[in-house]
Amino acid sequence: MELQTQEISIPLLKEKEVRLFIKRIDKVHPFVSGNKWFKLKYNLLEAKKQNYKTLLTFGGAYSNHIAATAFAAHEKGLKSIGVIRGEEHFPLNPTLQFARENGMELHYVSRSEYREKAAPDFLEKLKAKFGSFYLIPEGGTNELAIQGTAEILEENDTQDYICCAVGTGGTISGIINASNPKQTVIGFPAIKGIDALEKDIESWVNSTNYKFINTYIGKGYAKTSEELVQFINEFNTACNIPLDAIYTGKMMLGVLDLIGKDYFPKGSSILAIHTGGLQGNKGMSERLGVKLPS
Ligand SMILES: *Cc1c(COP(=O)(O)O)cnc(C)c1O
């Protein structure tokens, strides 16, 4: 697969003498978040190898991972079951509608049950109901996922800084493992409370050339602000690149804000990873009554 990188050209970059590139892994598929595709790649191969007929995973009602798993399972001729947090609502939101159209069986559980989703007896109950399945954790992060996300960063991605949005940390962990020790990988968390996350990431990576900047989370995961919506729309107008409101919008807002504050030395180059997530904009726009690009 050919991954595209494009250079951003806006007056701020000229003024600050830094170069900014964006790697469009959102282009991997119109509905499957780019990074989710990489996370699923080796898990699908493993499921096939072990002769599983069904994938089961977890997610919220707007989850990029749910949409990606449904699509990828369908494409590989596997059944998929999505254990969804919360109650069923009709009509289905665009994410769940897409999952259904790709053959995913949706199984709703209460928020309190959902919290127990990794507990052995909860998994036993699911096995009794659905038969055997290949389990993919919430957000899709496991060892095989990190093997996949390492392929996001390629040999000619030689920029000084690599910037990436962070949810569970699976994507940035692969990128860190594929980076050159002279590069600095910067993670922009989308979720508050990154202490546990930092521990996880530490256990998944083999180098220390990374840091987190957690001042661009805004009001929290899946919460958006007028400022963020406005930024996403302005960026789309200026650069013709749609961003999502949960991950990539916050990251890019952070990257440009840091450039404005001279965080990056003159003459340096930055690669921002567009991880995708655009499938979520439709549901987000409907739910919040805002207008986001899709
Ligand atoms: C899921 C997701 C992320 C976060 O990936 P993690 O591997 O969970 O850190 C970032 N960007 C987009 C668009 C996503 O869908």
PDB file of C-alpha atoms and ligand atoms in Angstrom:
ATOM      1  CA  MET A   1       0.000   0.000   0.000  1.00  0.00           C
ATOM      2  CA  GLU A   2       1.210   3.451  -0.929  1.00  0.00           C
ATOM      3  CA  LEU A   3       1.040   5.921   1.965  1.00  0.00           C
ATOM      4  CA  GLN A   4       0.817   9.588   0.992  1.00  0.00           C
ATOM      5  CA  THR A   5       2.634  12.431   2.714  1.00  0.00           C
ATOM      6  CA  GLN A   6       1.952  16.053   1.815  1.00  0.00           C
ATOM      7  CA  GLU A   7       3.627  19.256   2.877  1.00  0.00           C
ATOM      8  CA  ILE A   8       1.484  21.936   4.497  1.00  0.00           C
ATOM      9  CA  SER A   9       1.986  25.452   3.258  1.00  0.00           C
ATOM     10  CA  ILE A  10       0.590  28.229   5.431  1.00  0.00           C
ATOM     11  CA  PRO A  11       2.173  31.615   6.302  1.00  0.00           C
ATOM     12  CA  LEU A  12       2.918  30.616   9.933  1.00  0.00           C
ATOM     13  CA  LEU A  13       5.362  27.928   8.774  1.00  0.00           C
ATOM     14  CA  LYS A  14       7.307  30.332   6.593  1.00  0.00           C
ATOM     15  CA  GLU A  15       7.433  32.867   9.383  1.00  0.00           C
ATOM     16  CA  LYS A  16       8.704  30.298  11.924  1.00  0.00           C
ATOM     17  CA  GLU A  17      11.012  28.551   9.438  1.00  0.00           C
ATOM     18  CA  VAL A  18       9.752  25.073  10.159  1.00  0.00           C
ATOM     19  CA  ARG A  19       8.416  22.537   7.677  1.00  0.00           C
ATOM     20  CA  LEU A  20       5.257  20.588   8.426  1.00  0.00           C
ATOM     21  CA  PHE A  21       4.219  17.395   6.669  1.00  0.00           C
ATOM     22  CA  ILE A  22       1.099  15.327   7.175  1.00  0.00           C
ATOM     23  CA  LYS A  23       0.991  11.603   6.534  1.00  0.00           C
ATOM     24  CA  ARG A  24      -2.464  10.790   5.237  1.00  0.00           C
ATOM     25  CA  ILE A  25      -3.155   7.351   6.618  1.00  0.00           C
ATOM     26  CA  ASP A  26      -6.770   8.522   6.781  1.00  0.00           C
ATOM     27  CA  LYS A  27      -6.699   7.808   3.040  1.00  0.00           C
ATOM     28  CA  VAL A  28      -6.318   4.083   3.653  1.00  0.00           C
ATOM     29  CA  HIS A  29     -10.096   3.815   3.597  1.00  0.00           C
ATOM     30  CA  PRO A  30     -13.044   6.259   3.663  1.00  0.00           C
ATOM     31  CA  PHE A  31     -14.639   4.569   6.695  1.00  0.00           C
ATOM     32  CA  VAL A  32     -11.874   2.625   8.387  1.00  0.00           C
ATOM     33  CA  SER A  33      -9.653   4.884  10.468  1.00  0.00           C
ATOM     34  CA  GLY A  34      -6.158   4.528   9.045  1.00  0.00           C
ATOM     35  CA  ASN A  35      -4.486   3.532  12.285  1.00  0.00           C
ATOM     36  CA  LYS A  36      -7.216   0.974  13.061  1.00  0.00           C
ATOM     37  CA  TRP A  37      -6.453  -0.778   9.810  1.00  0.00           C
ATOM     38  CA  PHE A  38      -2.805  -1.177  10.851  1.00  0.00           C
ATOM     39  CA  LYS A  39      -3.856  -2.363  14.311  1.00  0.00           C
ATOM     40  CA  LEU A  40      -6.138  -5.023  12.861  1.00  0.00           C
ATOM     41  CA  LYS A  41      -3.779  -6.261  10.148  1.00  0.00           C
ATOM     42  CA  TYR A  42      -1.839  -8.903  12.112  1.00  0.00           C
ATOM     43  CA  ASN A  43      -4.770  -9.710  14.389  1.00  0.00           C
ATOM     44  CA  LEU A  44      -6.821 -10.708  11.342  1.00  0.00           C
ATOM     45  CA  LEU A  45      -3.989 -12.888  10.058  1.00  0.00           C
ATOM     46  CA  GLU A  46      -3.702 -14.518  13.478  1.00  0.00           C
ATOM     47  CA  ALA A  47      -7.463 -15.120  13.728  1.00  0.00           C
ATOM     48  CA  LYS A  48      -7.426 -16.761  10.301  1.00  0.00           C
ATOM     49  CA  LYS A  49      -4.350 -18.802  11.165  1.00  0.00           C
ATOM     50  CA  GLN A  50      -6.024 -20.107  14.309  1.00  0.00           C
ATOM     51  CA  ASN A  51      -9.137 -20.924  12.281  1.00  0.00           C
ATOM     52  CA  TYR A  52     -11.496 -18.591  14.082  1.00  0.00           C
ATOM     53  CA  LYS A  53     -14.692 -17.764  12.215  1.00  0.00           C
ATOM     54  CA  THR A  54     -15.682 -14.831  14.431  1.00  0.00           C
ATOM     55  CA  LEU A  55     -14.079 -11.679  15.841  1.00  0.00           C
ATOM     56  CA  LEU A  56     -15.445 -10.064  18.986  1.00  0.00           C
ATOM     57  CA  THR A  57     -14.526  -6.638  20.254  1.00  0.00           C
ATOM     58  CA  PHE A  58     -15.756  -3.748  22.385  1.00  0.00           C
ATOM     59  CA  GLY A  59     -16.455  -0.084  21.878  1.00  0.00           C
ATOM     60  CA  GLY A  60     -18.609   2.965  22.433  1.00  0.00           C
ATOM     61  CA  ALA A  61     -21.418   3.873  20.059  1.00  0.00           C
ATOM     62  CA  TYR A  62     -19.202   6.206  17.972  1.00  0.00           C
ATOM     63  CA  SER A  63     -16.065   4.054  18.043  1.00  0.00           C
ATOM     64  CA  ASN A  64     -13.734   4.170  15.035  1.00  0.00           C
ATOM     65  CA  HIS A  65     -12.484   0.774  16.159  1.00  0.00           C
ATOM     66  CA  ILE A  66     -15.969  -0.781  15.974  1.00  0.00           C
ATOM     67  CA  ALA A  67     -16.476   0.536  12.435  1.00  0.00           C
ATOM     68  CA  ALA A  68     -13.001  -0.652  11.396  1.00  0.00           C
ATOM     69  CA  THR A  69     -13.416  -4.132  12.881  1.00  0.00           C
ATOM     70  CA  ALA A  70     -16.803  -4.626  11.218  1.00  0.00           C
ATOM     71  CA  PHE A  71     -15.414  -3.638   7.847  1.00  0.00           C
ATOM     72  CA  ALA A  72     -12.186  -5.626   8.120  1.00  0.00           C
ATOM     73  CA  ALA A  73     -13.970  -8.781   9.341  1.00  0.00           C
ATOM     74  CA  HIS A  74     -16.474  -8.526   6.496  1.00  0.00           C
ATOM     75  CA  GLU A  75     -13.688  -8.142   3.958  1.00  0.00           C
ATOM     76  CA  LYS A  76     -11.861 -11.206   5.305  1.00  0.00           C
ATOM     77  CA  GLY A  77     -14.982 -13.353   5.429  1.00  0.00           C
ATOM     78  CA  LEU A  78     -15.159 -13.426   9.220  1.00  0.00           C
ATOM     79  CA  LYS A  79     -18.213 -12.841  11.385  1.00  0.00           C
ATOM     80  CA  SER A  80     -17.981  -9.955  13.836  1.00  0.00           C
ATOM     81  CA  ILE A  81     -19.639  -9.157  17.122  1.00  0.00           C
ATOM     82  CA  GLY A  82     -19.471  -5.699  18.642  1.00  0.00           C
ATOM     83  CA  VAL A  83     -20.113  -5.391  22.365  1.00  0.00           C
ATOM     84  CA  ILE A  84     -21.400  -1.834  22.617  1.00  0.00           C
ATOM     85  CA  ARG A  85     -21.430   0.303  25.754  1.00  0.00           C
ATOM     86  CA  GLY A  86     -24.892   1.644  26.599  1.00  0.00           C
ATOM     87  CA  GLU A  87     -28.417   1.196  25.323  1.00  0.00           C
ATOM     88  CA  GLU A  88     -29.634   0.597  21.829  1.00  0.00           C
ATOM     89  CA  HIS A  89     -31.019   3.700  20.102  1.00  0.00           C
ATOM     90  CA  PHE A  90     -32.958   3.877  16.861  1.00  0.00           C
ATOM     91  CA  PRO A  91     -32.230   4.961  14.283  1.00  0.00           C
ATOM     92  CA  LEU A  92     -28.664   3.696  14.641  1.00  0.00           C
ATOM     93  CA  ASN A  93     -26.050   6.417  14.510  1.00  0.00           C
ATOM     94  CA  PRO A  94     -23.863   6.459  11.349  1.00  0.00           C
ATOM     95  CA  THR A  95     -21.054   4.465  13.023  1.00  0.00           C
ATOM     96  CA  LEU A  96     -23.283   1.616  14.170  1.00  0.00           C
ATOM     97  CA  GLN A  97     -25.272   1.738  10.943  1.00  0.00           C
ATOM     98  CA  PHE A  98     -22.005   1.213   9.059  1.00  0.00           C
ATOM     99  CA  ALA A  99     -21.057  -1.655  11.394  1.00  0.00           C
ATOM    100  CA  ARG A 100     -24.468  -3.317  10.833  1.00  0.00           C
ATOM    101  CA  GLU A 101     -24.170  -2.905   7.065  1.00  0.00           C
ATOM    102  CA  ASN A 102     -20.870  -4.771   7.312  1.00  0.00           C
ATOM    103  CA  GLY A 103     -22.572  -7.644   9.080  1.00  0.00           C
ATOM    104  CA  MET A 104     -21.551  -6.886  12.642  1.00  0.00           C
ATOM    105  CA  GLU A 105     -23.848  -8.276  15.317  1.00  0.00           C
ATOM    106  CA  LEU A 106     -24.340  -5.578  17.940  1.00  0.00           C
ATOM    107  CA  HIS A 107     -24.655  -6.631  21.557  1.00  0.00           C
ATOM    108  CA  TYR A 108     -25.451  -3.833  23.998  1.00  0.00           C
ATOM    109  CA  VAL A 109     -24.333  -3.925  27.622  1.00  0.00           C
ATOM    110  CA  SER A 110     -24.858  -1.498  30.482  1.00  0.00           C
ATOM    111  CA  ARG A 111     -22.084   0.869  31.451  1.00  0.00           C
ATOM    112  CA  SER A 112     -21.393  -1.108  34.625  1.00  0.00           C
ATOM    113  CA  GLU A 113     -21.186  -4.413  32.732  1.00  0.00           C
ATOM    114  CA  TYR A 114     -18.977  -2.742  30.170  1.00  0.00           C
ATOM    115  CA  ARG A 115     -16.469  -1.833  32.840  1.00  0.00           C
ATOM    116  CA  GLU A 116     -16.081  -5.578  33.569  1.00  0.00           C
ATOM    117  CA  LYS A 117     -15.480  -6.438  29.934  1.00  0.00           C
ATOM    118  CA  ALA A 118     -12.037  -7.950  30.500  1.00  0.00           C
ATOM    119  CA  ALA A 119     -13.163 -10.093  33.481  1.00  0.00           C
ATOM    120  CA  PRO A 120     -12.995 -13.867  32.845  1.00  0.00           C
ATOM    121  CA  ASP A 121     -16.610 -14.580  33.836  1.00  0.00           C
ATOM    122  CA  PHE A 122     -17.928 -11.843  31.565  1.00  0.00           C
ATOM    123  CA  LEU A 123     -15.944 -13.344  28.692  1.00  0.00           C
ATOM    124  CA  GLU A 124     -17.278 -16.809  29.609  1.00  0.00           C
ATOM    125  CA  LYS A 125     -20.830 -15.478  29.370  1.00  0.00           C
ATOM    126  CA  LEU A 126     -20.055 -14.064  25.941  1.00  0.00           C
ATOM    127  CA  LYS A 127     -18.627 -17.439  24.870  1.00  0.00           C
ATOM    128  CA  ALA A 128     -21.746 -19.225  26.081  1.00  0.00           C
ATOM    129  CA  LYS A 129     -23.870 -16.835  24.037  1.00  0.00           C
ATOM    130  CA  PHE A 130     -21.825 -16.497  20.838  1.00  0.00           C
ATOM    131  CA  GLY A 131     -19.570 -19.568  20.687  1.00  0.00           C
ATOM    132  CA  SER A 132     -15.803 -19.258  20.304  1.00  0.00           C
ATOM    133  CA  PHE A 133     -14.323 -16.010  19.029  1.00  0.00           C
ATOM    134  CA  TYR A 134     -11.013 -14.264  18.502  1.00  0.00           C
ATOM    135  CA  LEU A 135     -10.967 -11.457  21.049  1.00  0.00           C
ATOM    136  CA  ILE A 136      -9.709  -8.007  20.139  1.00  0.00           C
ATOM    137  CA  PRO A 137      -9.523  -5.591  23.084  1.00  0.00           C
ATOM    138  CA  GLU A 138     -11.261  -2.204  23.192  1.00  0.00           C
ATOM    139  CA  GLY A 139      -9.457   0.214  20.893  1.00  0.00           C
ATOM    140  CA  GLY A 140      -7.735  -2.751  19.260  1.00  0.00           C
ATOM    141  CA  THR A 141      -4.437  -2.502  21.116  1.00  0.00           C
ATOM    142  CA  ASN A 142      -2.369  -5.611  21.780  1.00  0.00           C
ATOM    143  CA  GLU A 143       1.096  -6.856  20.776  1.00  0.00           C
ATOM    144  CA  LEU A 144       0.012  -7.721  17.233  1.00  0.00           C
ATOM    145  CA  ALA A 145      -1.581  -4.288  16.845  1.00  0.00           C
ATOM    146  CA  ILE A 146       1.715  -2.634  17.751  1.00  0.00           C
ATOM    147  CA  GLN A 147       3.525  -4.805  15.227  1.00  0.00           C
ATOM    148  CA  GLY A 148       1.080  -3.390  12.670  1.00  0.00           C
ATOM    149  CA  THR A 149       1.305   0.262  13.680  1.00  0.00           C
ATOM    150  CA  ALA A 150       5.100   0.117  13.375  1.00  0.00           C
ATOM    151  CA  GLU A 151       4.471   0.003   9.614  1.00  0.00           C
ATOM    152  CA  ILE A 152       2.916   3.491   9.687  1.00  0.00           C
ATOM    153  CA  LEU A 153       6.367   5.055   9.912  1.00  0.00           C
ATOM    154  CA  GLU A 154       8.498   4.240   6.874  1.00  0.00           C
ATOM    155  CA  GLU A 155      12.136   4.594   5.927  1.00  0.00           C
ATOM    156  CA  ASN A 156      11.826   7.955   4.205  1.00  0.00           C
ATOM    157  CA  ASP A 157       9.930   9.562   7.097  1.00  0.00           C
ATOM    158  CA  THR A 158      13.062  11.308   8.309  1.00  0.00           C
ATOM    159  CA  GLN A 159      11.534  14.425   9.907  1.00  0.00           C
ATOM    160  CA  ASP A 160      12.916  15.591  13.289  1.00  0.00           C
ATOM    161  CA  TYR A 161       9.557  15.335  15.072  1.00  0.00           C
ATOM    162  CA  ILE A 162       6.731  12.854  14.613  1.00  0.00           C
ATOM    163  CA  CYS A 163       3.368  13.912  16.078  1.00  0.00           C
ATOM    164  CA  CYS A 164       0.517  11.528  16.727  1.00  0.00           C
ATOM    165  CA  ALA A 165      -2.827  11.519  18.562  1.00  0.00           C
ATOM    166  CA  VAL A 166      -3.055   9.067  21.465  1.00  0.00           C
ATOM    167  CA  GLY A 167      -6.010   7.019  22.715  1.00  0.00           C
ATOM    168  CA  THR A 168      -4.902   3.647  24.109  1.00  0.00           C
ATOM    169  CA  GLY A 169      -1.315   4.256  22.954  1.00  0.00           C
ATOM    170  CA  GLY A 170      -1.099   1.351  20.507  1.00  0.00           C
ATOM    171  CA  THR A 171      -0.517   3.569  17.515  1.00  0.00           C
ATOM    172  CA  ILE A 172       2.179   5.751  19.006  1.00  0.00           C
ATOM    173  CA  SER A 173       3.939   2.675  20.446  1.00  0.00           C
ATOM    174  CA  GLY A 174       4.406   1.193  16.982  1.00  0.00           C
ATOM    175  CA  ILE A 175       5.585   4.549  15.684  1.00  0.00           C
ATOM    176  CA  ILE A 176       8.097   4.889  18.528  1.00  0.00           C
ATOM    177  CA  ASN A 177       9.404   1.398  17.793  1.00  0.00           C
ATOM    178  CA  ALA A 178       9.839   2.270  14.128  1.00  0.00           C
ATOM    179  CA  SER A 179      11.429   5.666  14.742  1.00  0.00           C
ATOM    180  CA  ASN A 180      15.068   6.607  14.597  1.00  0.00           C
ATOM    181  CA  PRO A 181      16.575   7.488  18.028  1.00  0.00           C
ATOM    182  CA  LYS A 182      17.405  10.966  16.681  1.00  0.00           C
ATOM    183  CA  GLN A 183      13.728  11.659  16.062  1.00  0.00           C
ATOM    184  CA  THR A 184      11.383  12.818  18.801  1.00  0.00           C
ATOM    185  CA  VAL A 185       7.904  11.315  18.848  1.00  0.00           C
ATOM    186  CA  ILE A 186       5.294  13.574  20.441  1.00  0.00           C
ATOM    187  CA  GLY A 187       1.975  12.171  21.594  1.00  0.00           C
ATOM    188  CA  PHE A 188      -1.145  14.290  21.953  1.00  0.00           C
ATOM    189  CA  PRO A 189      -3.539  12.412  24.260  1.00  0.00           C
ATOM    190  CA  ALA A 190      -7.263  12.694  23.523  1.00  0.00           C
ATOM    191  CA  ILE A 191      -8.157  11.432  26.983  1.00  0.00           C
ATOM    192  CA  LYS A 192      -7.527  12.890  30.423  1.00  0.00           C
ATOM    193  CA  GLY A 193      -5.443  10.998  32.955  1.00  0.00           C
ATOM    194  CA  ILE A 194      -2.465   9.653  31.076  1.00  0.00           C
ATOM    195  CA  ASP A 195      -0.518   8.136  33.990  1.00  0.00           C
ATOM    196  CA  ALA A 196      -1.798   4.599  33.394  1.00  0.00           C
ATOM    197  CA  LEU A 197      -1.373   5.133  29.680  1.00  0.00           C
ATOM    198  CA  GLU A 198       2.262   6.149  30.090  1.00  0.00           C
ATOM    199  CA  LYS A 199       2.949   2.918  31.986  1.00  0.00           C
ATOM    200  CA  ASP A 200       1.339   0.843  29.240  1.00  0.00           C
ATOM    201  CA  ILE A 201       3.305   2.601  26.537  1.00  0.00           C
ATOM    202  CA  GLU A 202       6.538   2.156  28.461  1.00  0.00           C
ATOM    203  CA  SER A 203       5.920  -1.594  28.456  1.00  0.00           C
ATOM    204  CA  TRP A 204       5.283  -1.677  24.685  1.00  0.00           C
ATOM    205  CA  VAL A 205       8.215   0.350  23.377  1.00  0.00           C
ATOM    206  CA  ASN A 206      11.924  -0.216  23.088  1.00  0.00           C
ATOM    207  CA  SER A 207      13.220   3.356  23.242  1.00  0.00           C
ATOM    208  CA  THR A 208      12.721   6.597  25.132  1.00  0.00           C
ATOM    209  CA  ASN A 209      12.693   9.208  22.369  1.00  0.00           C
ATOM    210  CA  TYR A 210       9.109  10.273  23.027  1.00  0.00           C
ATOM    211  CA  LYS A 211       7.059  12.628  25.154  1.00  0.00           C
ATOM    212  CA  PHE A 212       3.451  13.610  25.724  1.00  0.00           C
ATOM    213  CA  ILE A 213       1.869  17.011  25.571  1.00  0.00           C
ATOM    214  CA  ASN A 214      -1.465  16.895  27.324  1.00  0.00           C
ATOM    215  CA  THR A 215      -2.542  20.513  27.197  1.00  0.00           C
ATOM    216  CA  TYR A 216      -4.669  20.131  24.074  1.00  0.00           C
ATOM    217  CA  ILE A 217      -7.183  17.586  25.346  1.00  0.00           C
ATOM    218  CA  GLY A 218      -9.837  20.276  25.714  1.00  0.00           C
ATOM    219  CA  LYS A 219     -12.863  19.192  27.721  1.00  0.00           C
ATOM    220  CA  GLY A 220     -11.990  15.517  27.318  1.00  0.00           C
ATOM    221  CA  TYR A 221     -12.599  12.542  25.068  1.00  0.00           C
ATOM    222  CA  ALA A 222     -15.551  12.875  22.721  1.00  0.00           C
ATOM    223  CA  LYS A 223     -16.182  16.388  24.033  1.00  0.00           C
ATOM    224  CA  THR A 224     -15.638  19.172  21.628  1.00  0.00           C
ATOM    225  CA  SER A 225     -15.532  22.924  21.874  1.00  0.00           C
ATOM    226  CA  GLU A 226     -16.527  25.729  19.547  1.00  0.00           C
ATOM    227  CA  GLU A 227     -12.855  26.605  19.286  1.00  0.00           C
ATOM    228  CA  LEU A 228     -11.961  23.097  18.111  1.00  0.00           C
ATOM    229  CA  VAL A 229     -14.827  22.915  15.605  1.00  0.00           C
ATOM    230  CA  GLN A 230     -13.833  26.315  14.237  1.00  0.00           C
ATOM    231  CA  PHE A 231     -10.184  25.281  13.992  1.00  0.00           C
ATOM    232  CA  ILE A 232     -11.065  22.061  12.132  1.00  0.00           C
ATOM    233  CA  ASN A 233     -13.175  23.976   9.613  1.00  0.00           C
ATOM    234  CA  GLU A 234     -10.544  26.683   9.109  1.00  0.00           C
ATOM    235  CA  PHE A 235      -7.805  24.102   8.634  1.00  0.00           C
ATOM    236  CA  ASN A 236      -9.973  22.298   6.088  1.00  0.00           C
ATOM    237  CA  THR A 237     -10.545  25.541   4.197  1.00  0.00           C
ATOM    238  CA  ALA A 238      -6.857  26.511   4.253  1.00  0.00           C
ATOM    239  CA  CYS A 239      -5.322  23.100   3.503  1.00  0.00           C
ATOM    240  CA  ASN A 240      -8.177  20.998   2.146  1.00  0.00           C
ATOM    241  CA  ILE A 241      -7.501  18.350   4.801  1.00  0.00           C
ATOM    242  CA  PRO A 242     -10.426  17.171   6.930  1.00  0.00           C
ATOM    243  CA  LEU A 243      -9.623  16.412  10.573  1.00  0.00           C
ATOM    244  CA  ASP A 244     -11.749  14.631  13.159  1.00  0.00           C
ATOM    245  CA  ALA A 245     -12.959  16.157  16.418  1.00  0.00           C
ATOM    246  CA  ILE A 246     -11.726  13.471  18.826  1.00  0.00           C
ATOM    247  CA  TYR A 247      -8.119  12.832  17.817  1.00  0.00           C
ATOM    248  CA  THR A 248      -6.512  14.509  14.820  1.00  0.00           C
ATOM    249  CA  GLY A 249      -8.181  17.908  15.296  1.00  0.00           C
ATOM    250  CA  LYS A 250      -6.758  18.224  18.804  1.00  0.00           C
ATOM    251  CA  MET A 251      -3.334  17.047  17.665  1.00  0.00           C
ATOM    252  CA  MET A 252      -3.131  19.503  14.774  1.00  0.00           C
ATOM    253  CA  LEU A 253      -4.433  22.361  16.918  1.00  0.00           C
ATOM    254  CA  GLY A 254      -1.620  21.496  19.329  1.00  0.00           C
ATOM    255  CA  VAL A 255       1.058  21.235  16.645  1.00  0.00           C
ATOM    256  CA  LEU A 256       0.200  24.631  15.136  1.00  0.00           C
ATOM    257  CA  ASP A 257      -0.110  26.258  18.548  1.00  0.00           C
ATOM    258  CA  LEU A 258       3.330  24.918  19.527  1.00  0.00           C
ATOM    259  CA  ILE A 259       4.804  26.150  16.241  1.00  0.00           C
ATOM    260  CA  GLY A 260       3.361  29.586  17.037  1.00  0.00           C
ATOM    261  CA  LYS A 261       5.019  29.438  20.458  1.00  0.00           C
ATOM    262  CA  ASP A 262       8.451  28.564  18.987  1.00  0.00           C
ATOM    263  CA  TYR A 263       8.436  25.105  20.547  1.00  0.00           C
ATOM    264  CA  PHE A 264      10.177  23.660  17.479  1.00  0.00           C
ATOM    265  CA  PRO A 265      13.639  25.043  16.609  1.00  0.00           C
ATOM    266  CA  LYS A 266      14.036  27.028  13.380  1.00  0.00           C
ATOM    267  CA  GLY A 267      14.961  24.757  10.500  1.00  0.00           C
ATOM    268  CA  SER A 268      13.295  21.683  11.981  1.00  0.00           C
ATOM    269  CA  SER A 269      10.788  19.448  10.247  1.00  0.00           C
ATOM    270  CA  ILE A 270       7.656  17.873  11.661  1.00  0.00           C
ATOM    271  CA  LEU A 271       5.602  14.937  10.462  1.00  0.00           C
ATOM    272  CA  ALA A 272       2.032  14.817  11.772  1.00  0.00           C
ATOM    273  CA  ILE A 273       0.247  11.499  11.395  1.00  0.00           C
ATOM    274  CA  HIS A 274      -3.338  11.805  10.182  1.00  0.00           C
ATOM    275  CA  THR A 275      -4.718   8.684  11.827  1.00  0.00           C
ATOM    276  CA  GLY A 276      -8.191   9.073  10.273  1.00  0.00           C
ATOM    277  CA  GLY A 277     -11.316   9.037  12.411  1.00  0.00           C
ATOM    278  CA  LEU A 278     -13.403  10.880   9.873  1.00  0.00           C
ATOM    279  CA  GLN A 279     -16.224   8.328  10.048  1.00  0.00           C
ATOM    280  CA  GLY A 280     -16.931   9.732  13.528  1.00  0.00           C
ATOM    281  CA  ASN A 281     -17.513  13.297  12.296  1.00  0.00           C
ATOM    282  CA  LYS A 282     -20.937  12.542  10.863  1.00  0.00           C
ATOM    283  CA  GLY A 283     -22.270  11.208  14.164  1.00  0.00           C
ATOM    284  CA  MET A 284     -20.531  13.948  16.113  1.00  0.00           C
ATOM    285  CA  SER A 285     -22.037  16.650  13.885  1.00  0.00           C
ATOM    286  CA  GLU A 286     -25.528  15.185  14.342  1.00  0.00           C
ATOM    287  CA  ARG A 287     -25.175  14.747  18.068  1.00  0.00           C
ATOM    288  CA  LEU A 288     -23.700  18.154  18.841  1.00  0.00           C
ATOM    289  CA  GLY A 289     -25.460  20.176  16.168  1.00  0.00           C
ATOM    290  CA  VAL A 290     -22.180  21.396  14.678  1.00  0.00           C
ATOM    291  CA  LYS A 291     -20.742  21.168  11.188  1.00  0.00           C
ATOM    292  CA  LEU A 292     -17.583  19.088  10.785  1.00  0.00           C
ATOM    293  CA  PRO A 293     -15.966  18.055   7.514  1.00  0.00           C
ATOM    294  CA  SER A 294     -16.396  14.435   6.446  1.00  0.00           C
TER     295      SER A 294
HETATM  296  C1  LIG B   1      -8.250   5.198  17.752  1.00  0.00           C
HETATM  297  C2  LIG B   1      -7.662   6.420  17.155  1.00  0.00           C
HETATM  298  C3  LIG B   1      -6.496   7.011  17.684  1.00  0.00           C
HETATM  299  C4  LIG B   1      -5.814   6.488  18.908  1.00  0.00           C
HETATM  300  O1  LIG B   1      -5.130   5.296  18.648  1.00  0.00           O
HETATM  301  P1  LIG B   1      -4.532   4.480  19.872  1.00  0.00           P
HETATM  302  O2  LIG B   1      -3.784   3.389  19.208  1.00  0.00           O
HETATM  303  O3  LIG B   1      -5.705   3.947  20.657  1.00  0.00           O
HETATM  304  O4  LIG B   1      -3.709   5.382  20.689  1.00  0.00           O
HETATM  305  C5  LIG B   1      -5.985   8.133  17.055  1.00  0.00           C
HETATM  306  N1  LIG B   1      -6.596   8.663  15.986  1.00  0.00           N
HETATM  307  C6  LIG B   1      -7.712   8.133  15.456  1.00  0.00           C
HETATM  308  C7  LIG B   1      -8.336   8.793  14.297  1.00  0.00           C
HETATM  309  C8  LIG B   1      -8.287   6.998  16.022  1.00  0.00           C
HETATM  310  O5  LIG B   1      -9.402   6.483  15.500  1.00  0.00           O
END
